[in-house]
Amino acid sequence: MPIANGFLTADQFADEYFFELQVGACPKCSMVQLTELVDRDRMFHANYAFFSSTSSNMQTHFRDFASSVTAEHLGGPDPFVVEIGSNDGIMLRHFAAAGIRHLGIEPSANVAAVARERGIRTISEFFDEELARRIVAEHGQADAFLGANVMCHIPYLHSVAEGIRILLKPEGVLVFEDPYLGDIIEKTSYDQIYDEHAFYFSLASVSRLFAQHGLEVVDVEPQNVHGGSMRYVIAHLGARRVSARISALRAKEAALGLQDPASFAGLRRRIEESRVALVSLLQDVKRQGKRVVGYGATSKSTTVINYCGITSDIVEYISDTTPIKQGKFSPGAHLPVRPYEEFTRRAPDYALLFAWNHSAEILERERAFTRAGGRWISYVPKVQVSG
Ligand code: JHZ
Ligand code: SAH
């Protein structure tokens, strides 16, 4: 597989980087993770292609995330909030607007620059234990340490967990969310598997990881974003009451067999079936001479396109609203990425919904396309056509 967010120009094709994408599950610690990792500097740099604020639904989600953190965890005087992977400031802007002391840690310099322009205090570095010590020396300890769709991106998780232990006040909390393994298995959302996602967390694996650093999971809350995420609230061991939701989710994970090799064998089989169904559907549509355009040049689509062998004679181009992706080609398969305006100007017969996790907001916006007979191809949880 290529780098999922490695959108490129034609002169870069010859030097494109590929690696072996494979997932392993540890029977001892129950962590599910990639077996080959891509160097972080290949993924997170000054030309990073993912800007968080491109989805209006995610803007609402992070406004609510920020207000729940403020209401539940920032009661003391002069609170301090740290966020890793703060990207273009989609969440921190709410703390900045409320005059709350905050610090974003965002190594991808281009997205960090957008946050800074919005008045959000941001440093462009990779978080780890060493950086945590420097932050404590400069700003003191934090009341809340936040992360969305970033913890599962960091291979050196022990250094991160240790850094959090050092950085958090005795009563402080870590609140983070990431795609949930239970949802990936249940929905066969195999497109969550790509270079940036080094880990596929469950409560079992997360609890075990943080326990090794004197931290415990005190609450969990499923989130209906990115195809099903889990939010974990973590505190110093013994500092907070543990919610009854923890034991309930633990029991549910055991019943779902999240640590059972048979679950992974079943997932693998369903992934293979999904590929067969999607390829044959696309071939049928093509035989009828219909036009198919991809909707959303997502990171996830890199896995689907390359795993299914989708080429530009089947999918004409991918429509995307992100300027840095437009005019480039998709990683690996090199499908053209074009501005959304092209989709509206000359609508295709079929839209292949690569941004399926944002389907509510997209279907609402594209009512005219659907009303005019435009059809949608999706593949999570099942390959299907809808109109
Ligand atoms: P979206 C990225 O995943 C990468 P991706 C990362 N690894 C991760 O975990 C999640 O984000 C958080 C476009 N779009 O959100 C914008 C439209 O064109 O599914 C984006 O390019 N029209 C950090 O890349 C892409 O689709 C629209 O109406 O899989 C969405 O990417 C909408 C809503 C989006 O994340
Ligand atoms: N939180 C945002 C952005 C997720 S994208 C959202 O949910 O939409 C993941 C971000 O994590 C990228 O912007 C990447 O640059 C950043 N990142 C990767 N490794 C990191 C690390 N070690 N420390 C802090 N941020 C990191």
Coordinates of C-alpha atoms and ligand atoms in Angstrom, one line a residue:
M1 CA 0.0 0.0 0.0
P2 CA 1.1 3.6 -0.5
I3 CA 0.8 6.4 2.1
A4 CA -3.0 6.9 2.5
N5 CA -2.7 10.7 2.5
G6 CA 0.1 10.8 0.0
F7 CA -1.7 12.6 -2.9
L8 CA 0.9 13.3 -5.5
T9 CA 1.8 14.9 -8.8
A10 CA 2.6 13.0 -12.0
D11 CA 6.3 13.7 -11.7
Q12 CA 6.3 12.0 -8.2
F13 CA 4.9 8.7 -9.5
A14 CA 8.3 7.1 -10.1
D15 CA 9.4 7.6 -6.5
E16 CA 6.2 6.7 -4.7
Y17 CA 6.7 4.8 -1.4
F18 CA 4.9 1.5 -0.7
F19 CA 4.9 -0.8 2.3
E20 CA 3.2 -4.0 3.4
L21 CA -0.1 -3.3 5.1
Q22 CA -0.9 -6.0 7.5
V23 CA -2.6 -6.2 10.9
G24 CA -1.7 -8.4 13.9
A25 CA -3.6 -9.1 17.1
C26 CA -1.7 -9.9 20.3
P27 CA -3.2 -12.7 22.3
K28 CA -1.5 -11.5 25.5
C29 CA -2.2 -7.8 25.6
S30 CA -5.1 -7.8 23.2
M31 CA -3.6 -4.9 21.1
V32 CA -4.5 -5.0 17.4
Q33 CA -1.9 -3.2 15.3
L34 CA 0.0 -2.8 12.1
T35 CA 2.9 -5.2 11.8
E36 CA 4.9 -2.8 9.6
L37 CA 5.0 0.9 10.5
V38 CA 5.7 3.8 8.2
D39 CA 8.2 6.4 9.4
R40 CA 6.2 9.3 11.0
D41 CA 8.0 12.0 8.8
R42 CA 6.6 10.4 5.7
M43 CA 3.0 10.9 7.0
F44 CA 3.0 14.0 9.1
H45 CA 4.8 17.0 7.6
A46 CA 4.4 20.5 6.1
N47 CA 2.2 19.1 3.2
Y48 CA -0.2 17.1 5.3
A49 CA -3.4 16.6 3.3
F50 CA -6.0 16.2 6.0
F51 CA -7.7 19.3 7.3
S52 CA -10.2 18.5 10.1
S53 CA -12.5 21.4 9.4
T54 CA -13.7 20.1 6.0
S55 CA -16.8 18.4 7.5
S56 CA -19.5 20.5 9.1
N57 CA -20.7 17.5 11.2
M58 CA -17.2 17.2 12.7
Q59 CA -17.2 21.0 13.5
T60 CA -20.4 20.4 15.5
H61 CA -18.9 17.2 17.1
F62 CA -15.8 19.1 18.3
R63 CA -17.8 22.1 19.6
D64 CA -19.8 19.6 21.7
F65 CA -16.6 17.8 22.8
A66 CA -15.0 21.0 24.0
S67 CA -18.1 22.1 25.9
S68 CA -18.4 18.8 27.6
V69 CA -14.8 18.9 28.7
T70 CA -15.3 22.5 30.0
A71 CA -18.4 21.6 31.9
E72 CA -17.1 18.4 33.4
H73 CA -13.4 18.9 33.9
L74 CA -12.3 22.5 34.1
G75 CA -13.9 23.7 37.3
G76 CA -10.7 24.9 39.0
P77 CA -9.0 28.3 38.7
D78 CA -7.0 29.1 35.5
P79 CA -7.4 25.7 33.9
F80 CA -4.9 24.5 31.3
V81 CA -5.9 22.3 28.3
V82 CA -3.5 20.4 26.1
E83 CA -4.5 18.8 22.8
I84 CA -2.3 16.5 20.6
G85 CA -3.1 16.2 16.9
S86 CA -5.0 19.5 17.2
N87 CA -4.7 20.0 13.4
D88 CA -6.4 23.2 12.1
G89 CA -7.8 24.0 15.6
I90 CA -11.2 22.5 15.1
M91 CA -11.6 21.7 18.8
L92 CA -9.1 24.1 20.5
R93 CA -10.7 27.2 19.0
H94 CA -13.6 26.8 21.4
F95 CA -11.2 27.0 24.4
A96 CA -9.3 29.9 22.8
A97 CA -12.6 31.7 22.3
A98 CA -13.5 31.2 25.9
G99 CA -10.1 32.6 27.1
I100 CA -9.0 29.2 28.5
R101 CA -5.3 28.6 28.7
H102 CA -4.5 26.0 25.9
L103 CA -1.7 24.4 23.9
G104 CA -2.0 22.5 20.7
I105 CA 0.7 20.0 19.7
E106 CA 0.5 19.5 16.0
P107 CA 3.6 18.3 14.0
S108 CA 2.1 18.8 10.6
A109 CA 3.3 22.4 10.1
N110 CA 0.8 23.4 7.4
V111 CA -2.3 22.5 9.4
A112 CA -0.7 23.9 12.6
A113 CA -0.2 27.2 10.7
V114 CA -3.9 27.4 10.0
A115 CA -4.6 27.0 13.7
R116 CA -2.1 29.7 14.6
E117 CA -3.7 32.1 12.2
R118 CA -7.0 31.5 14.0
G119 CA -5.3 32.6 17.2
I120 CA -4.8 29.2 18.7
R121 CA -1.6 28.6 20.6
T122 CA 0.1 25.7 18.7
I123 CA 3.5 24.2 18.6
S124 CA 4.7 22.0 15.7
E125 CA 6.2 19.0 17.4
F126 CA 5.5 15.3 17.9
F127 CA 4.3 14.6 21.5
D128 CA 6.3 12.2 23.6
E129 CA 7.6 11.9 27.2
E130 CA 10.4 14.4 26.5
L131 CA 8.1 17.1 25.2
A132 CA 5.7 16.5 28.2
R133 CA 8.6 17.4 30.6
R134 CA 9.3 20.6 28.6
I135 CA 5.6 21.6 28.7
V136 CA 5.4 21.0 32.4
A137 CA 8.5 23.1 33.0
E138 CA 7.1 26.0 30.9
H139 CA 3.4 25.9 31.5
G140 CA 2.8 23.6 34.5
Q141 CA 0.6 20.5 34.6
A142 CA -2.7 20.2 32.7
D143 CA -6.2 19.8 33.8
A144 CA -7.3 18.1 30.6
F145 CA -5.2 16.4 28.0
L146 CA -7.2 15.8 24.8
G147 CA -6.8 13.8 21.5
A148 CA -9.1 12.8 18.7
N149 CA -8.0 10.5 16.0
V150 CA -4.4 10.8 17.0
M151 CA -3.6 8.4 19.8
C152 CA -4.0 5.4 17.5
H153 CA -1.5 7.1 15.1
I154 CA 1.4 7.0 17.5
P155 CA 3.6 3.9 17.5
Y156 CA 5.6 5.0 20.6
L157 CA 2.5 4.8 22.8
H158 CA 4.4 4.0 26.0
S159 CA 6.3 7.3 25.7
V160 CA 3.0 9.0 25.1
A161 CA 1.3 7.4 28.1
E162 CA 4.3 8.2 30.3
G163 CA 4.2 11.8 29.0
I164 CA 0.6 12.1 29.9
R165 CA 1.2 10.7 33.4
I166 CA 3.8 13.4 33.9
L167 CA 1.7 16.2 32.4
L168 CA -1.6 15.6 34.1
K169 CA -2.4 17.2 37.4
P170 CA -3.3 14.7 40.2
E171 CA -7.0 15.4 39.4
G172 CA -6.5 15.9 35.7
V173 CA -8.1 13.8 32.9
L174 CA -7.0 12.4 29.6
V175 CA -10.0 12.3 27.2
F176 CA -9.4 10.8 23.8
E177 CA -11.3 9.1 21.0
D178 CA -10.4 6.9 18.1
P179 CA -12.1 4.4 15.8
Y180 CA -13.4 1.5 17.8
L181 CA -12.3 -2.1 17.0
G182 CA -15.8 -3.4 17.8
D183 CA -17.3 -1.1 15.0
I184 CA -14.6 -2.1 12.5
I185 CA -15.4 -5.8 13.0
E186 CA -19.2 -5.3 13.1
K187 CA -19.3 -3.1 10.0
T188 CA -16.4 -4.7 8.1
S189 CA -15.0 -1.1 7.8
Y190 CA -11.6 -2.4 6.7
D191 CA -10.9 0.9 5.1
Q192 CA -9.9 2.2 8.6
I193 CA -6.8 0.1 8.1
Y194 CA -4.0 2.2 6.6
D195 CA -0.6 3.5 7.5
E196 CA -1.7 6.3 9.9
H197 CA -3.8 3.9 12.0
A198 CA -1.1 2.0 13.8
F199 CA -3.6 0.7 16.4
Y200 CA -7.2 -0.5 16.4
F201 CA -8.2 0.1 20.1
S202 CA -10.7 -1.7 22.4
L203 CA -11.3 -1.0 26.0
A204 CA -9.3 -4.1 26.8
S205 CA -6.2 -3.0 25.0
V206 CA -6.4 0.7 26.1
S207 CA -6.9 -0.3 29.8
R208 CA -3.9 -2.5 29.7
L209 CA -1.7 0.0 28.1
F210 CA -2.4 2.9 30.5
A211 CA -2.4 0.6 33.5
Q212 CA 1.3 0.2 32.9
H213 CA 1.7 3.9 33.5
G214 CA -0.4 4.3 36.7
L215 CA -3.4 5.5 34.8
E216 CA -6.9 3.9 34.6
V217 CA -9.9 4.2 32.3
V218 CA -12.7 5.7 34.4
D219 CA -15.4 6.2 31.7
V220 CA -16.2 5.3 28.1
E221 CA -18.7 6.8 25.6
P222 CA -19.3 5.5 22.1
Q223 CA -19.3 8.2 19.4
N224 CA -21.2 8.2 16.2
V225 CA -18.3 9.7 14.1
H226 CA -15.8 8.2 11.7
G227 CA -17.9 5.1 11.4
G228 CA -18.0 4.4 15.1
S229 CA -15.5 5.7 17.7
M230 CA -14.9 5.2 21.4
R231 CA -14.2 8.1 23.8
Y232 CA -12.1 7.1 26.8
V233 CA -11.8 9.1 30.0
I234 CA -8.6 8.3 31.8
A235 CA -7.3 9.5 35.2
H236 CA -4.5 8.7 37.7
L237 CA -5.1 5.4 39.3
G238 CA -7.6 5.8 42.2
A239 CA -8.2 9.5 41.6
R240 CA -11.7 9.2 40.2
R241 CA -14.7 7.0 40.6
V242 CA -14.9 4.3 37.9
S243 CA -18.2 4.4 35.9
A244 CA -20.4 1.4 35.7
R245 CA -20.1 1.7 31.9
I246 CA -16.6 0.2 32.2
S247 CA -17.7 -3.1 33.4
A248 CA -20.6 -3.2 31.0
L249 CA -18.3 -2.5 28.0
R250 CA -15.8 -5.1 29.3
A251 CA -18.5 -7.7 29.3
K252 CA -19.7 -6.7 25.9
E253 CA -16.3 -7.0 24.4
A254 CA -15.9 -10.4 25.8
A255 CA -19.3 -11.4 24.4
L256 CA -18.4 -9.9 21.0
G257 CA -15.2 -12.0 21.0
L258 CA -12.9 -9.0 20.4
Q259 CA -9.9 -11.0 21.5
D260 CA -11.0 -14.2 19.8
P261 CA -8.9 -15.2 16.7
A262 CA -12.2 -16.4 15.1
S263 CA -13.4 -12.8 15.0
F264 CA -10.4 -11.8 13.0
A265 CA -10.8 -14.8 10.6
G266 CA -14.4 -13.8 10.1
L267 CA -13.4 -10.2 9.4
R268 CA -10.9 -11.3 6.9
R269 CA -13.5 -13.4 5.1
R270 CA -16.0 -10.6 5.0
I271 CA -13.3 -8.2 3.7
E272 CA -12.6 -10.5 0.8
E273 CA -16.3 -10.9 0.1
S274 CA -16.7 -7.1 0.2
R275 CA -14.0 -6.7 -2.4
V276 CA -15.6 -9.3 -4.8
A277 CA -19.0 -7.6 -4.4
L278 CA -17.7 -4.1 -5.0
V279 CA -15.5 -5.0 -8.0
S280 CA -18.3 -6.9 -9.7
L281 CA -20.8 -4.1 -9.1
L282 CA -18.4 -1.5 -10.5
Q283 CA -17.8 -3.7 -13.6
D284 CA -21.5 -4.1 -14.2
V285 CA -22.0 -0.3 -14.0
K286 CA -19.1 0.2 -16.3
R287 CA -20.5 -2.3 -18.8
Q288 CA -23.7 -0.2 -18.9
G289 CA -21.5 2.7 -20.0
K290 CA -22.3 4.7 -16.9
R291 CA -20.1 7.4 -15.3
V292 CA -18.8 6.8 -11.8
V293 CA -17.1 9.5 -9.7
G294 CA -15.6 9.0 -6.2
Y295 CA -17.0 11.2 -3.5
G296 CA -14.3 12.3 -1.0
A297 CA -10.6 11.6 -1.4
T298 CA -10.4 10.1 2.1
S299 CA -7.4 8.4 3.6
K300 CA -9.7 5.3 3.9
S301 CA -10.3 5.3 0.2
T302 CA -6.6 4.6 -0.5
T303 CA -7.1 1.2 1.1
V304 CA -10.3 0.4 -0.8
I305 CA -9.0 1.6 -4.2
N306 CA -5.7 -0.2 -4.0
Y307 CA -7.0 -3.4 -2.4
C308 CA -9.9 -3.7 -4.9
G309 CA -7.7 -2.6 -7.8
I310 CA -10.0 0.3 -8.8
T311 CA -8.5 2.2 -11.8
S312 CA -9.3 5.4 -13.6
D313 CA -11.2 3.6 -16.4
I314 CA -13.8 2.6 -13.7
V315 CA -13.8 5.7 -11.5
E316 CA -13.3 8.8 -13.6
Y317 CA -12.0 11.0 -10.8
I318 CA -12.5 11.7 -7.1
S319 CA -14.3 14.8 -6.1
D320 CA -12.9 16.6 -2.9
T321 CA -13.3 20.0 -1.3
T322 CA -9.7 20.1 0.1
P323 CA -7.5 22.5 -2.0
I324 CA -4.2 20.7 -1.3
K325 CA -5.6 17.4 -2.8
Q326 CA -7.2 19.0 -5.9
G327 CA -5.2 18.7 -9.1
K328 CA -3.2 15.8 -7.7
F329 CA -3.6 12.0 -8.0
S330 CA -4.7 9.5 -5.5
P331 CA -1.9 7.4 -3.8
G332 CA -1.1 4.1 -5.6
A333 CA -3.9 3.9 -8.2
H334 CA -3.4 7.5 -9.3
L335 CA -7.0 8.5 -9.9
P336 CA -7.3 12.2 -10.5
V337 CA -8.6 14.3 -7.6
R338 CA -10.8 17.2 -8.8
P339 CA -12.6 20.1 -7.1
Y340 CA -16.1 19.5 -5.9
E341 CA -17.3 22.1 -8.4
E342 CA -16.7 19.6 -11.2
F343 CA -19.1 17.2 -9.6
T344 CA -21.8 19.8 -9.4
R345 CA -21.2 21.0 -12.9
R346 CA -21.5 17.7 -14.6
A347 CA -23.0 15.1 -12.3
P348 CA -22.1 11.5 -12.9
D349 CA -24.6 8.6 -13.0
Y350 CA -23.1 7.1 -9.8
A351 CA -21.2 8.6 -6.8
L352 CA -18.9 6.1 -5.0
L353 CA -19.2 7.2 -1.4
F354 CA -15.6 7.1 -0.1
A355 CA -16.5 9.5 2.7
W356 CA -19.3 7.2 4.0
N357 CA -18.6 8.2 7.6
H358 CA -20.0 11.7 6.6
S359 CA -23.0 10.3 4.7
A360 CA -25.7 12.2 6.7
E361 CA -24.2 15.5 5.9
I362 CA -23.4 14.5 2.3
L363 CA -26.8 13.1 1.4
E364 CA -28.4 16.2 2.8
R365 CA -26.3 18.4 0.6
E366 CA -26.7 16.3 -2.5
R367 CA -30.5 16.0 -2.5
A368 CA -30.6 17.6 -5.9
F369 CA -28.2 15.0 -7.3
T370 CA -30.2 12.2 -5.9
R371 CA -33.5 13.7 -7.0
A372 CA -32.2 14.0 -10.5
G373 CA -31.6 10.2 -10.6
G374 CA -28.0 10.2 -9.3
R375 CA -27.2 6.9 -7.5
W376 CA -24.9 6.2 -4.6
I377 CA -22.6 3.2 -4.3
S378 CA -21.4 2.4 -0.7
Y379 CA -19.6 -0.5 0.8
V380 CA -19.9 -0.2 4.6
P381 CA -21.4 -2.2 6.2
K382 CA -22.4 -3.9 2.9
V383 CA -21.8 -3.2 -0.8
Q384 CA -25.0 -1.6 -2.1
V385 CA -26.6 0.9 -4.5
S386 CA -29.1 3.4 -3.3
G387 CA -30.8 6.3 -5.0
Ligands
JHZ1 P1 -12.6 11.9 6.4 C1 -8.5 11.3 8.1 O1 -9.2 10.2 7.6 C2 -7.1 10.9 8.5 P2 -10.1 10.4 6.3 C3 -6.9 10.5 9.9 N1 -6.0 9.4 9.9 C4 -8.1 10.1 10.6 O2 -8.1 9.3 11.5 C5 -9.4 10.8 10.3 O3 -9.2 11.8 9.3 C6 -9.8 11.7 11.5 C7 -13.7 15.4 1.7 N2 -15.1 15.8 1.8 O4 -13.0 12.9 7.4 C8 -12.8 16.1 2.7 C9 -15.7 16.3 0.6 O5 -15.1 16.4 -0.4 O6 -13.5 10.8 6.1 C10 -11.8 15.1 3.1 O7 -10.8 15.1 2.1 N3 -17.0 16.6 0.7 C11 -6.3 11.7 10.6 O8 -9.3 11.1 5.3 C12 -12.6 13.8 3.0 O9 -13.7 14.0 2.1 C13 -17.8 16.5 1.8 O10 -19.0 16.9 1.8 O11 -10.6 9.1 5.9 C14 -13.1 13.4 4.3 O12 -12.2 12.7 5.0 C15 -17.1 16.0 3.0 C16 -17.9 15.9 4.3 C17 -15.8 15.7 3.0 O13 -11.2 11.4 6.9
SAH2 N1 -7.8 15.8 15.9 C1 -8.1 16.0 14.5 C2 -7.0 15.7 13.6 C3 -6.7 14.2 13.4 S1 -5.5 14.0 12.2 C4 -9.4 15.4 14.1 O1 -9.9 14.4 14.8 O2 -9.9 15.7 13.1 C5 -4.2 13.4 13.1 C6 -3.2 14.5 13.5 O3 -2.3 14.0 14.5 C7 -2.4 15.0 12.3 O4 -2.7 16.3 12.1 C8 -1.0 14.7 12.7 O5 -0.1 15.7 12.3 C9 -1.0 14.6 14.3 N2 0.0 13.8 14.9 C10 0.6 12.7 14.5 N3 1.5 12.2 15.4 C11 1.5 13.1 16.4 C12 2.2 13.1 17.7 N4 3.1 12.3 18.0 N5 1.9 14.1 18.5 C13 0.9 15.1 18.2 N6 0.2 15.0 17.0 C14 0.5 14.0 16.2

